[in-house]
Coordinates of C-alpha atoms in Angstrom, one line a residue:
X7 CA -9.1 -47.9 36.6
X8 CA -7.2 -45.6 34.7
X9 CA -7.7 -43.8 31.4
X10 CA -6.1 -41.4 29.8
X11 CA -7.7 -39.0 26.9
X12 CA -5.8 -35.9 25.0
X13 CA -6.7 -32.6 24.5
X14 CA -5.3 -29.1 23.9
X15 CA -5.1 -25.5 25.1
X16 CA -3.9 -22.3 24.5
X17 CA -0.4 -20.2 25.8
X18 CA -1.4 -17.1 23.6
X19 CA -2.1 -17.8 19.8
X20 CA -0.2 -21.7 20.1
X21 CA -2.0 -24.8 21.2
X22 CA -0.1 -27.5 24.1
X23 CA -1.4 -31.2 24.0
X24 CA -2.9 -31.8 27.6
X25 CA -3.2 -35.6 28.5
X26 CA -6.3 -35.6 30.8
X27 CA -5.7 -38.7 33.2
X28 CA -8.4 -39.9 34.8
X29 CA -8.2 -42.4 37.4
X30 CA -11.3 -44.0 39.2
X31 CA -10.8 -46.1 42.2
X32 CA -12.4 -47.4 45.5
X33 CA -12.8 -45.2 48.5
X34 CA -14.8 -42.1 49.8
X35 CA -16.1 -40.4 46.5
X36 CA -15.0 -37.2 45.6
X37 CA -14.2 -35.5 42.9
X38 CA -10.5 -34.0 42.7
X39 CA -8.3 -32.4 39.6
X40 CA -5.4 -31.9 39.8
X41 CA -2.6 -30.5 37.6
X42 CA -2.6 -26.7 37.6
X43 CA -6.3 -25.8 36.8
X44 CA -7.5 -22.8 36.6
X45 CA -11.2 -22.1 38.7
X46 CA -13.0 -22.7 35.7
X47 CA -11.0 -25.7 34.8
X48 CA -11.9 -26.8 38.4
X49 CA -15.5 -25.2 37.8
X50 CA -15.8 -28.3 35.7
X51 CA -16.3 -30.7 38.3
X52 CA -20.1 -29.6 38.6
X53 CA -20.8 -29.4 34.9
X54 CA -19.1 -32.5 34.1
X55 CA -21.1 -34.1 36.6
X56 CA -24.6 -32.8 35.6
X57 CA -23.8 -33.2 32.0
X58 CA -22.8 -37.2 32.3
X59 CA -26.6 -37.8 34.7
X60 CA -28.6 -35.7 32.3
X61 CA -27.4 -37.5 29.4
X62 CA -28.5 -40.7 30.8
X63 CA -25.0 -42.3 32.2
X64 CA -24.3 -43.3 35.3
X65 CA -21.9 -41.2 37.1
X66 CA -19.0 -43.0 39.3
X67 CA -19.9 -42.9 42.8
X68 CA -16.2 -43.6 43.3
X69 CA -12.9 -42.0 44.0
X70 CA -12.0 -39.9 41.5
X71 CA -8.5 -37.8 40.4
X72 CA -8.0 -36.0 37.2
X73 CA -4.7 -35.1 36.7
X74 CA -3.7 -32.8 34.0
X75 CA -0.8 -33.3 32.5
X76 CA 2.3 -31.7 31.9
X77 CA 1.5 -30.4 35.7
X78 CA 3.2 -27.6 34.9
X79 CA 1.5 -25.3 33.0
X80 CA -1.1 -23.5 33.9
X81 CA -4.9 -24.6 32.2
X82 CA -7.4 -22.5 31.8
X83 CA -10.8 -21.9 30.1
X84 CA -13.4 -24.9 29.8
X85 CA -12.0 -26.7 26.9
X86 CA -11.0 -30.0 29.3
X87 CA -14.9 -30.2 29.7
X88 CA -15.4 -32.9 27.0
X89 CA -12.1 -34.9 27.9
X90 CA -12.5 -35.0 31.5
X91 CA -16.6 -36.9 30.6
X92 CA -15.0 -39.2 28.1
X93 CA -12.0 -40.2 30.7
X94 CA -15.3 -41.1 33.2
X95 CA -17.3 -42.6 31.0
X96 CA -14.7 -44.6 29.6
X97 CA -16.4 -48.2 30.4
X98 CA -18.9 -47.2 28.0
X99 CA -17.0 -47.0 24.7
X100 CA -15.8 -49.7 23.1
X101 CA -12.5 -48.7 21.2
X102 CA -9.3 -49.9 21.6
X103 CA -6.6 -47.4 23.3
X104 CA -4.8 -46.8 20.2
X105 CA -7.8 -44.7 19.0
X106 CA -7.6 -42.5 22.0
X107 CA -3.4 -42.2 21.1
X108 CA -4.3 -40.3 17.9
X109 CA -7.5 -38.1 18.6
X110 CA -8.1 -34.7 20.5
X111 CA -11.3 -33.8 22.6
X112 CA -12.0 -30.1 23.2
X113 CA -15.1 -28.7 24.5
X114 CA -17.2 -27.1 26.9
X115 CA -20.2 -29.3 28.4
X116 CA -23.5 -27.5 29.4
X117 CA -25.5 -29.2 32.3
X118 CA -28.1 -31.0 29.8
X119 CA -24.8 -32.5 27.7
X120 CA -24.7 -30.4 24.7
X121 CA -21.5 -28.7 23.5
X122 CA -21.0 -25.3 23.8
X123 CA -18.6 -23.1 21.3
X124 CA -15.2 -22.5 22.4
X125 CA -12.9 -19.8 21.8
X126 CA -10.0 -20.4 20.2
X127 CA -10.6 -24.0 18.0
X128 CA -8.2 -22.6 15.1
X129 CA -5.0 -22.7 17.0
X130 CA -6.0 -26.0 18.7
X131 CA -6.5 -27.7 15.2
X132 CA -3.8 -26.5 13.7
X133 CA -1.6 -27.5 16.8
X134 CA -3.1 -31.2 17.2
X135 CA -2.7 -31.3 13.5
X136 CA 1.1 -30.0 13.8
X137 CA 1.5 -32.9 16.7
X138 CA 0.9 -35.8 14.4
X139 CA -3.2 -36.2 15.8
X140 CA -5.1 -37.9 13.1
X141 CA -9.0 -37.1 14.2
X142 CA -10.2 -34.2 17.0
X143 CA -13.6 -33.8 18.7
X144 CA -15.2 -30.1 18.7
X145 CA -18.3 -28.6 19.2
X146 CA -20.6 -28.6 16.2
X147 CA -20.9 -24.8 16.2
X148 CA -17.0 -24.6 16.0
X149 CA -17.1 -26.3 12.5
X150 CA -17.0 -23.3 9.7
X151 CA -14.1 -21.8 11.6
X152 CA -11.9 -25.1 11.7
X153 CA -13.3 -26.1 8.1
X154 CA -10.5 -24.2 6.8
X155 CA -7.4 -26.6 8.4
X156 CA -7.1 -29.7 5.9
X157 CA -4.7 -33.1 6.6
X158 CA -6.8 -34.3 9.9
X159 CA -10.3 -35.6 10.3
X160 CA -12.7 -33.2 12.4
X161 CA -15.3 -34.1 14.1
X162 CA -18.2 -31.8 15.3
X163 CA -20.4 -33.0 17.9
X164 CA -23.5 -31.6 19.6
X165 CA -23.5 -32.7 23.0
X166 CA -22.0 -35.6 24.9
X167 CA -23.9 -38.7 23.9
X168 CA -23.7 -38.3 20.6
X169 CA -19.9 -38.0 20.9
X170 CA -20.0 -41.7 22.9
X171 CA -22.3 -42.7 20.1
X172 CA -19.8 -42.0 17.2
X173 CA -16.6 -43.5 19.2
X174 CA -18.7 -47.0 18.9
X175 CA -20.3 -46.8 15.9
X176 CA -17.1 -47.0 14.5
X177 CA -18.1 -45.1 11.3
X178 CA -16.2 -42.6 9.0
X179 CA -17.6 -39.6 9.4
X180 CA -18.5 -37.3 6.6
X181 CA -17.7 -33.6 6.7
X182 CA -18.2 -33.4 3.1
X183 CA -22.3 -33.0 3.4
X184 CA -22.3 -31.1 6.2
X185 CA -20.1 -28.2 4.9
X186 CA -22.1 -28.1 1.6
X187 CA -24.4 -26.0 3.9
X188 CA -21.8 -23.3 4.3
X189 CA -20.5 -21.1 2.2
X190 CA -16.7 -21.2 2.5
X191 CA -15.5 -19.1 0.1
X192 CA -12.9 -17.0 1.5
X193 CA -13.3 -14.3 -1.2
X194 CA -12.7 -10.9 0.0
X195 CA -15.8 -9.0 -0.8
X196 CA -15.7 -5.2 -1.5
X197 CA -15.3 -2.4 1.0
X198 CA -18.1 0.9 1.6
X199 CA -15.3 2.9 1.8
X200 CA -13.4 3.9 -1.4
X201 CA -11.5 6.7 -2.7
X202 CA -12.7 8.2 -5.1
X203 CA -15.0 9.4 -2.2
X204 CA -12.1 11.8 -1.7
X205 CA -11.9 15.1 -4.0
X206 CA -8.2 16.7 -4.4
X207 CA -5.4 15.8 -2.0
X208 CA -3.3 14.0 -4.9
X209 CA -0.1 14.0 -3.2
X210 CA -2.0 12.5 0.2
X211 CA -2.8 9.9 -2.2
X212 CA -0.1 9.3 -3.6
X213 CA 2.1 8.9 -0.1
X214 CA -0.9 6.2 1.1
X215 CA -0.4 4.4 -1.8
X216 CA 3.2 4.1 -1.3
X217 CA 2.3 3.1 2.2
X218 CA -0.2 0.5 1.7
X219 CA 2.6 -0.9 -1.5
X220 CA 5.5 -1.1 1.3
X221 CA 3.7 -1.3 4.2
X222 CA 5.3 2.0 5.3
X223 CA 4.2 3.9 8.9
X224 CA 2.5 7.2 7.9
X225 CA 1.6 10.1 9.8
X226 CA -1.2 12.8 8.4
X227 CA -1.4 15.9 10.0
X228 CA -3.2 19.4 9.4
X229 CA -5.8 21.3 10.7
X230 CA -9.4 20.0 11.5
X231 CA -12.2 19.2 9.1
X232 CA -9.4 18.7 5.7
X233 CA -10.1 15.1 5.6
X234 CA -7.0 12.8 7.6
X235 CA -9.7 10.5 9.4
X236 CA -11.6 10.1 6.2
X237 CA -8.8 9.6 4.1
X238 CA -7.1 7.2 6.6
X239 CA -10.4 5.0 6.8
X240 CA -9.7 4.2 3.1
X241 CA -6.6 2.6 3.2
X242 CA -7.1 -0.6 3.5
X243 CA -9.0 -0.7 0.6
X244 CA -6.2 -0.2 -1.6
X245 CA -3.8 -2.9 0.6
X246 CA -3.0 -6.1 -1.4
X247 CA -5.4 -9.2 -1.0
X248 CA -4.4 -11.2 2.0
X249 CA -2.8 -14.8 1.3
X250 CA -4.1 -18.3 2.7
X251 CA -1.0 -18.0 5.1
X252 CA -1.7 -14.2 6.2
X253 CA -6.1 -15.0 6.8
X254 CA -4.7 -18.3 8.9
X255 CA -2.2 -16.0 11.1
X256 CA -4.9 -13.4 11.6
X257 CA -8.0 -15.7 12.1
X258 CA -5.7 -17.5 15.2
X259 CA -5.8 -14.0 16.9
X260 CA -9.5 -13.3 16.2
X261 CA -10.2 -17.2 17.5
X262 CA -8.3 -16.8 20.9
X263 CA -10.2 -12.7 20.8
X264 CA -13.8 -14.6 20.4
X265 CA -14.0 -11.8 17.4
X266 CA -14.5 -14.4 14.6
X267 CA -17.6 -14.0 12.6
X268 CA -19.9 -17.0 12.5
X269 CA -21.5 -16.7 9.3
X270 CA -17.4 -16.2 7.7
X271 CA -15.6 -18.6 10.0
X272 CA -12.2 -16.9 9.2
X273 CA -10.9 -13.3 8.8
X274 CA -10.8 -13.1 5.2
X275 CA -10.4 -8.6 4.9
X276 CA -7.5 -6.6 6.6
X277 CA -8.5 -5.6 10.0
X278 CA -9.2 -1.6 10.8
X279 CA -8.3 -1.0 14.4
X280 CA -9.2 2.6 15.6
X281 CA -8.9 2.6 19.4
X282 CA -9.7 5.8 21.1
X283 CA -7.0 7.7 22.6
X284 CA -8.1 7.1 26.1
X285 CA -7.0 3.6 25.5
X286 CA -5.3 2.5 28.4
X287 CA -1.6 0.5 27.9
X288 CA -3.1 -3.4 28.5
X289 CA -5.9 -2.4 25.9
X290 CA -3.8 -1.3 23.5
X291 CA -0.5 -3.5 23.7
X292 CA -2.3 -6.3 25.7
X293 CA -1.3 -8.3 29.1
X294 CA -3.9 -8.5 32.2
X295 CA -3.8 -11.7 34.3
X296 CA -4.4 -13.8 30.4
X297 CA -2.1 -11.8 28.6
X298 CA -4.9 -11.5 26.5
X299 CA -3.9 -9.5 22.8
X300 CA -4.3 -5.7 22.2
X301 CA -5.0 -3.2 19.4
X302 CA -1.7 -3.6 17.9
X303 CA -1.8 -7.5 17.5
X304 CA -5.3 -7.5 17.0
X305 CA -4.5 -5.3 13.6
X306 CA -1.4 -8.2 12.5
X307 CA -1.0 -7.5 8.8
X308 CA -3.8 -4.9 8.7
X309 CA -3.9 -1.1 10.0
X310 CA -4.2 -0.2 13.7
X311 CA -5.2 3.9 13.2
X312 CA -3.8 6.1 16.0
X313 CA -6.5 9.3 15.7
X314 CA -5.8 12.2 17.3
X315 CA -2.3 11.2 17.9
X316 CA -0.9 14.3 20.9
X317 CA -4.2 13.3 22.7
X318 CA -3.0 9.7 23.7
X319 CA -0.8 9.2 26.7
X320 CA 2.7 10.2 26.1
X321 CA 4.4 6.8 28.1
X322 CA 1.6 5.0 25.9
X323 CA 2.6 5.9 22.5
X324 CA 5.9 5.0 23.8
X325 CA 5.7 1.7 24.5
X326 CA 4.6 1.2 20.8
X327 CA 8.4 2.3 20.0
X328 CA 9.4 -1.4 20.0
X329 CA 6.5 -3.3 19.1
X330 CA 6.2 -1.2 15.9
X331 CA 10.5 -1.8 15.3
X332 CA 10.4 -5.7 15.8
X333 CA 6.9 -6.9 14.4
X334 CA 6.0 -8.7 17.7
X335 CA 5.1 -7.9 21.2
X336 CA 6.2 -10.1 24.0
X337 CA 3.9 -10.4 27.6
X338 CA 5.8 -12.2 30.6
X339 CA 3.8 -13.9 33.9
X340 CA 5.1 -15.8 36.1
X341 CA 4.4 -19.3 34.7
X342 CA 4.6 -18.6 31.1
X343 CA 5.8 -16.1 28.4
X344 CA 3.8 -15.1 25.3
X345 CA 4.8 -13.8 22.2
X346 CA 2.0 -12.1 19.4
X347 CA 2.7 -11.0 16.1
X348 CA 1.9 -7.4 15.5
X349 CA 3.3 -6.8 11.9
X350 CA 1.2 -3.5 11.3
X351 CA 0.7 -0.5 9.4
X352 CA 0.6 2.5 11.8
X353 CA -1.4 5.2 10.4
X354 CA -1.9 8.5 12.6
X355 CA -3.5 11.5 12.5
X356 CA -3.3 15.0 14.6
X357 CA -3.9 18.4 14.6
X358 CA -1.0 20.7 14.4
X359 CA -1.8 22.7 18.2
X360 CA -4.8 22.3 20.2
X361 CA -7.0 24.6 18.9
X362 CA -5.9 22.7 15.2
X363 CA -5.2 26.2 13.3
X364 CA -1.1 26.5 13.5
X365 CA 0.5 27.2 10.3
X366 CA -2.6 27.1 8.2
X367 CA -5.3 29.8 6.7
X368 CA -7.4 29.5 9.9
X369 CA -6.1 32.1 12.7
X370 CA -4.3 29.6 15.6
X371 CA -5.5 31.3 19.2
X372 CA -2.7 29.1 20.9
X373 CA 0.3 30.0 22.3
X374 CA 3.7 28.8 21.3
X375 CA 4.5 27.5 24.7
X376 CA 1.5 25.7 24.6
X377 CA 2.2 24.4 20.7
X378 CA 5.3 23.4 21.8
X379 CA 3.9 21.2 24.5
X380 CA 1.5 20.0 22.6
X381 CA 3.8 18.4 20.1
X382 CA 6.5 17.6 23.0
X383 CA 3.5 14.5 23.8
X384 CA 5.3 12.7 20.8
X385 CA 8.7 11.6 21.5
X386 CA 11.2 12.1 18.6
X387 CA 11.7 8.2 18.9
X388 CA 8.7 7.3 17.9
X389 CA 8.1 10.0 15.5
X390 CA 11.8 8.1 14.1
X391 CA 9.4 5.2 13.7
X392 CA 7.6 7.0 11.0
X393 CA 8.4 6.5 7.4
X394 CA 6.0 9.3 5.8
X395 CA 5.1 12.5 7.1
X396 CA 1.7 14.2 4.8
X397 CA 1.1 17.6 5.4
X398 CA -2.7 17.6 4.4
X399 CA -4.5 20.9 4.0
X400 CA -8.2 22.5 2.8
X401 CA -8.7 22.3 -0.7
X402 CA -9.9 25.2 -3.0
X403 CA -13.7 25.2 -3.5
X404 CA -13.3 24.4 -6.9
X405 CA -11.0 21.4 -6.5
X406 CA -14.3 20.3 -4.5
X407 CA -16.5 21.0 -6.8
X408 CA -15.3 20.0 -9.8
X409 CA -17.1 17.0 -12.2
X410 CA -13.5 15.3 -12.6
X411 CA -14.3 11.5 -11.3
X412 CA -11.3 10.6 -9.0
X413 CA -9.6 7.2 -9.1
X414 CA -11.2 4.5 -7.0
X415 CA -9.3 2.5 -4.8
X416 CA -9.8 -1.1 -7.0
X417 CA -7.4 1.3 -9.8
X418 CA -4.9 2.6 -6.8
X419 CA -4.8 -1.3 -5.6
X420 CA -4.2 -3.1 -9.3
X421 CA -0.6 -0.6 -8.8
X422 CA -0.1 -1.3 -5.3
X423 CA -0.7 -5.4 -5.9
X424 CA 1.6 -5.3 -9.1
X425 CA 4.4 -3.6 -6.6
X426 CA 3.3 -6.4 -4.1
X427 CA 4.3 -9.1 -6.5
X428 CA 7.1 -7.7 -6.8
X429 CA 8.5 -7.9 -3.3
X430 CA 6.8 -11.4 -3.2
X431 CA 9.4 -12.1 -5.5
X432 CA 12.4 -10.4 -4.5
X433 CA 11.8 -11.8 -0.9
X434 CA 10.8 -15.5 -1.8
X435 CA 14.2 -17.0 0.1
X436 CA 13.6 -15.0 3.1
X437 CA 11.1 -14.5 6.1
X438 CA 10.5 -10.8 4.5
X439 CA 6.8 -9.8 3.3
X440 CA 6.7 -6.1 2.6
X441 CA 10.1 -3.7 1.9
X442 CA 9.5 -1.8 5.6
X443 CA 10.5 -5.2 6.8
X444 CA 14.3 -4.9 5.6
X445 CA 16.7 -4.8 8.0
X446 CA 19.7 -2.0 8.0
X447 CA 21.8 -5.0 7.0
X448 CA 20.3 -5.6 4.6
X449 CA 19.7 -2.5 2.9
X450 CA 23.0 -2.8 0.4
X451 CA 21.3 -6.4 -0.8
X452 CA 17.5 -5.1 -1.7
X453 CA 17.7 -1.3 -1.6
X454 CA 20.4 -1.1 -4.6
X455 CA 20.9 2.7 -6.2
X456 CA 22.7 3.8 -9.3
X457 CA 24.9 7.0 -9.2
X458 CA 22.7 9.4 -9.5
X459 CA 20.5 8.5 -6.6
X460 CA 23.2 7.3 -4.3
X461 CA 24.6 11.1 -4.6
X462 CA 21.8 12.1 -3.9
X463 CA 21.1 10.4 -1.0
X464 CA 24.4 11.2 0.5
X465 CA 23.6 15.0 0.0
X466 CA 20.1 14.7 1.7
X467 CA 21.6 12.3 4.6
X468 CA 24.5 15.0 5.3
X469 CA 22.3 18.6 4.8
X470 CA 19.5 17.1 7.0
X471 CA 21.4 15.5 9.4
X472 CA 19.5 12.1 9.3
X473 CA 19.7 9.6 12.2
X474 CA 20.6 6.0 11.0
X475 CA 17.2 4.8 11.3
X476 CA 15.6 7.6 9.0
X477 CA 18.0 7.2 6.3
X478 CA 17.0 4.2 5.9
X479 CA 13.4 4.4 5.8
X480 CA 13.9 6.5 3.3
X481 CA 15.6 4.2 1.5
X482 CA 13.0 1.4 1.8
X483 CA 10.2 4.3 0.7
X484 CA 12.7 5.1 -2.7
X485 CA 12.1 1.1 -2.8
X486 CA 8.7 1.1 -2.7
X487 CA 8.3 3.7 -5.0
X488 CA 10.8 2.4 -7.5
X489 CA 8.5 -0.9 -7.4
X490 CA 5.3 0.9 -8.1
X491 CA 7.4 2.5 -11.5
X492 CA 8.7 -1.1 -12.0
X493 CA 12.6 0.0 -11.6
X494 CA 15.2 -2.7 -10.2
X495 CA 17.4 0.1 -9.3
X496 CA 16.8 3.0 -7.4
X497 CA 17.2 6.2 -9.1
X498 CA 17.6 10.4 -8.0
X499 CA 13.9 10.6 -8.6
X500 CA 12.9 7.8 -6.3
X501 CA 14.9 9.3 -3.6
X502 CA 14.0 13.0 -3.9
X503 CA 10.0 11.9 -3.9
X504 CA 10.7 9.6 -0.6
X505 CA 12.4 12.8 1.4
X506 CA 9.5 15.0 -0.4
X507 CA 6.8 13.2 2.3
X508 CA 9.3 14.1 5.2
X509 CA 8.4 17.8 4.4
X510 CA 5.6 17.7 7.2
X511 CA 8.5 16.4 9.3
X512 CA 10.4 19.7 9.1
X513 CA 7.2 21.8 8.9
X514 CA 5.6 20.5 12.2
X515 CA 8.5 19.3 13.7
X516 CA 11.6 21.2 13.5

């Protein structure tokens, strides 16, 4: 007798159909599965076993081979769990096989029967629902995270005979009184952190906000103790709101991470990554024998925050170079190539030297051979990757003391969303989000300048000797800035403030 039941895994942050055939004969019994299963795909054997007897079902005493197709492609994880049972127990449901045609099974089975959470249910629904499925089976405590995919029916189940019960009851099921238990609004709520925590520093300020409005690389450096971490912290606070499209993008990374909150169900803020510089390359880019994500995809469309920058593994920091240029990281194995989105917002912070004094009011103990290796650890390429450099120093006692109440970040964010909108706009025919995203040809269609600033552009790009790729950053920062002032062209002011945050550049660097 043969029976076949779908399911779904994961390659990375996309789902695969998997047709679980399961065919029971006469013969010796055993239990075989076949297919390209990983060990605890073929771990399942035992709990599928346990799980059918304790739920009160007989158990074939016959010959039985599970093949899982397409044979392949490599399975992994213990989402066949649920599948594999219904494929035995298939003489106990009464439902004709074009029900099985149009519904997915995912799950993990514990030994008494009950369904166990999975990770990753997001991608899988939205891939079953992409493939045309009409109805899929998950575990009950999966059901706030995949209560966000609408157009196909979801069924959450707590353990194995209650599934079987469903399938021949034949009933519609209703999701609607369930959820009216949860709270599914994916409002963002507010953030500890804000700025007007931070006294002075208006012009490091003012080059975050033009970073969080463009979504423009940023590097703060200065001496210990003047407030780059802190200051750093805050930025997401003053980001734009995340769309339906951007939570749903993020929240498939989180699923497949296992890093989804329960009580939220979906990533509904703009993730903060702040690994430590002992991060090794796998944690940080991601790979291992899963080519599981890293710190970089794990902040897609949020901020990944590089502290301490000169402390982290020079080859390291280089392999960002091209994950931070194209937006998306690619992992290769043997069987299978993955490809994660890492559209972030690099901020980074370091001292100036080692001892953190150099060029600033404090005396600097170090030598200049060993300031020079210290900022040698950062390769000019990736330094290239950069679009503003903030020189950030002490401020006066009375800048710190005085009464003046600084802007908070829900003022600095009504600017940055209105130059948002903006770019929403001028990008709503094209695959573009933010103005970092531009492309060098396409500079002459978005980054348009009147006479005065292309002059002046030309003078800068000539006097300073600008590589390709920094001239036009700091064309797409003039653009950013010209959309927080509302301007459609760029003008000679736009262009000298967007070379005015390269100063650190020149004071560190050259």
């Amino acid at each position: 007798m043969l029976s076949i039941v779908n399911s779904c895994n994961l390659i990375g942050i996309d789902g695969f159909i998997v047709n679980v055939e399961v065919d029971i004969t006469r013969g010796m019994p055993c239990f075989n599965i076949v297919g390209l299963a990983s060990i605890e795909i073929k771990e399942a054997k035992e709990r599928v076993k346990s799980a059918i007897i304790n739920s009160d079902f007989e158990f074939p005493t016959k010959r039985i081979v599970v093949n899982l197709s397409p044979a392949d492609i490599k399975k992994e994880g213990s989402l066949l769990d649920l599948p594999i049972s219904i494929g035995l127990l298939i003489n106990y449901i009464k439902r004709e096989k074009s029900y099985f045609d149009e519904t997915i099974f995912v799950g993990e089975l514990s030994l008494d029967g009950t369904l166990k959470k999975v990770r990753g249910i997001l991608p899988i629904v939205l891939s079953a629902k992409q493939n045309g499925y009409k109805r899929i089976f998950i575990p009950y405590d999966n059901l706030k995270e995949s209560s966000y995919v609408d157009g196909i029916e979801i069924i959450p189940i707590k353990n194995l005979k209650e599934c079987i019960s469903y399938i021949n009851s034949r009933e519609k099921f209703d999701l609607t009184s369930i959820l009216k238990n949860y709270d599914i609004d994916i409002e963002n709520e507010g953030y500890e952190e804000d700025f007007s925590d931070v006294r002075g520093n208006y012009f490091v300020k003012r080059g975050l906000e033009i970073a969080a409005a463009g979504n423009h690389n940023v590097i703060l450096m200065g001496p210990p103790g003047c407030g780059k971490t802190m200051m750093a912290r805050r930025i997401r606070t003053i980001m734009p709101d995340l769309d339906k499209d951007e939570m749903m993008e993020i929240s498939k990374i989180y699923s497949i991470a296992g890093l989804i909150n329960n009580d939220i169900g979906i990533i509904n803020k703009r993730p903060f990554r702040a690994p430590h510089h002992s991060a090794t390359n796998i944690s940080l880019l991601g790979g291992g024998a899963k080519a599981t994500p890293g710190e970089i995809v794990l902040a897609h469309r949020g901020v990944l925050f590089l502290d301490e920058l000169a402390e982290f593994n020079r080859k390291t920091l280089d392999m960002l170079r091209q994950p931070i240029e194209d937006g998306t990281i690619s992992i290769s194995r043997l069987k299978f190539h993955i490809k994660y989105p890492c559209n972030t917002l690099i901020v980074a912070a370091m001292n100036p030297c080692p001892c953190g004094y150099f060029m600033s009011n404090t005396e600097c103990k170090c030598s200049a051979s060993e300031i020079m290796r210290y900022k040698n650890k950062i390769s000019g390429p990736l330094l290239d990757r950069f679009d503003i450099f903030l020189d950030v120093d002490r401020i006066e006692i009375g800048e710190f003391n005085e009464n003046n109440l600084n802007e908070t970040s829900e003022t600095i964010k009504n600017r940055v969303q209105k130059a948002k909108d903006i770019q929403i706009e001028r990008f709503k025919n094209s695959n573009i989000k933010n103005n970092d995203e531009i492309s060098s040809y396409q500079i002459n269609n978005y980054c348009k300048l009147n006479k005065e600033g292309k002059n002046t552009a030309n003078k800068i790009f000539n006097k300073y000797k600008l590589s390709n790729r920094s001239y036009t950053k700091l064309l797409k920062t003039a653009r950013t800035i010209a959309d927080l002032e509302v301007c459609e062209e760029i003008q000679k002011n736009h262009i000298l403030e967007a070379f005015s945050y390269r100063k650190g550049y020149y004071k560190y660097f050259k």
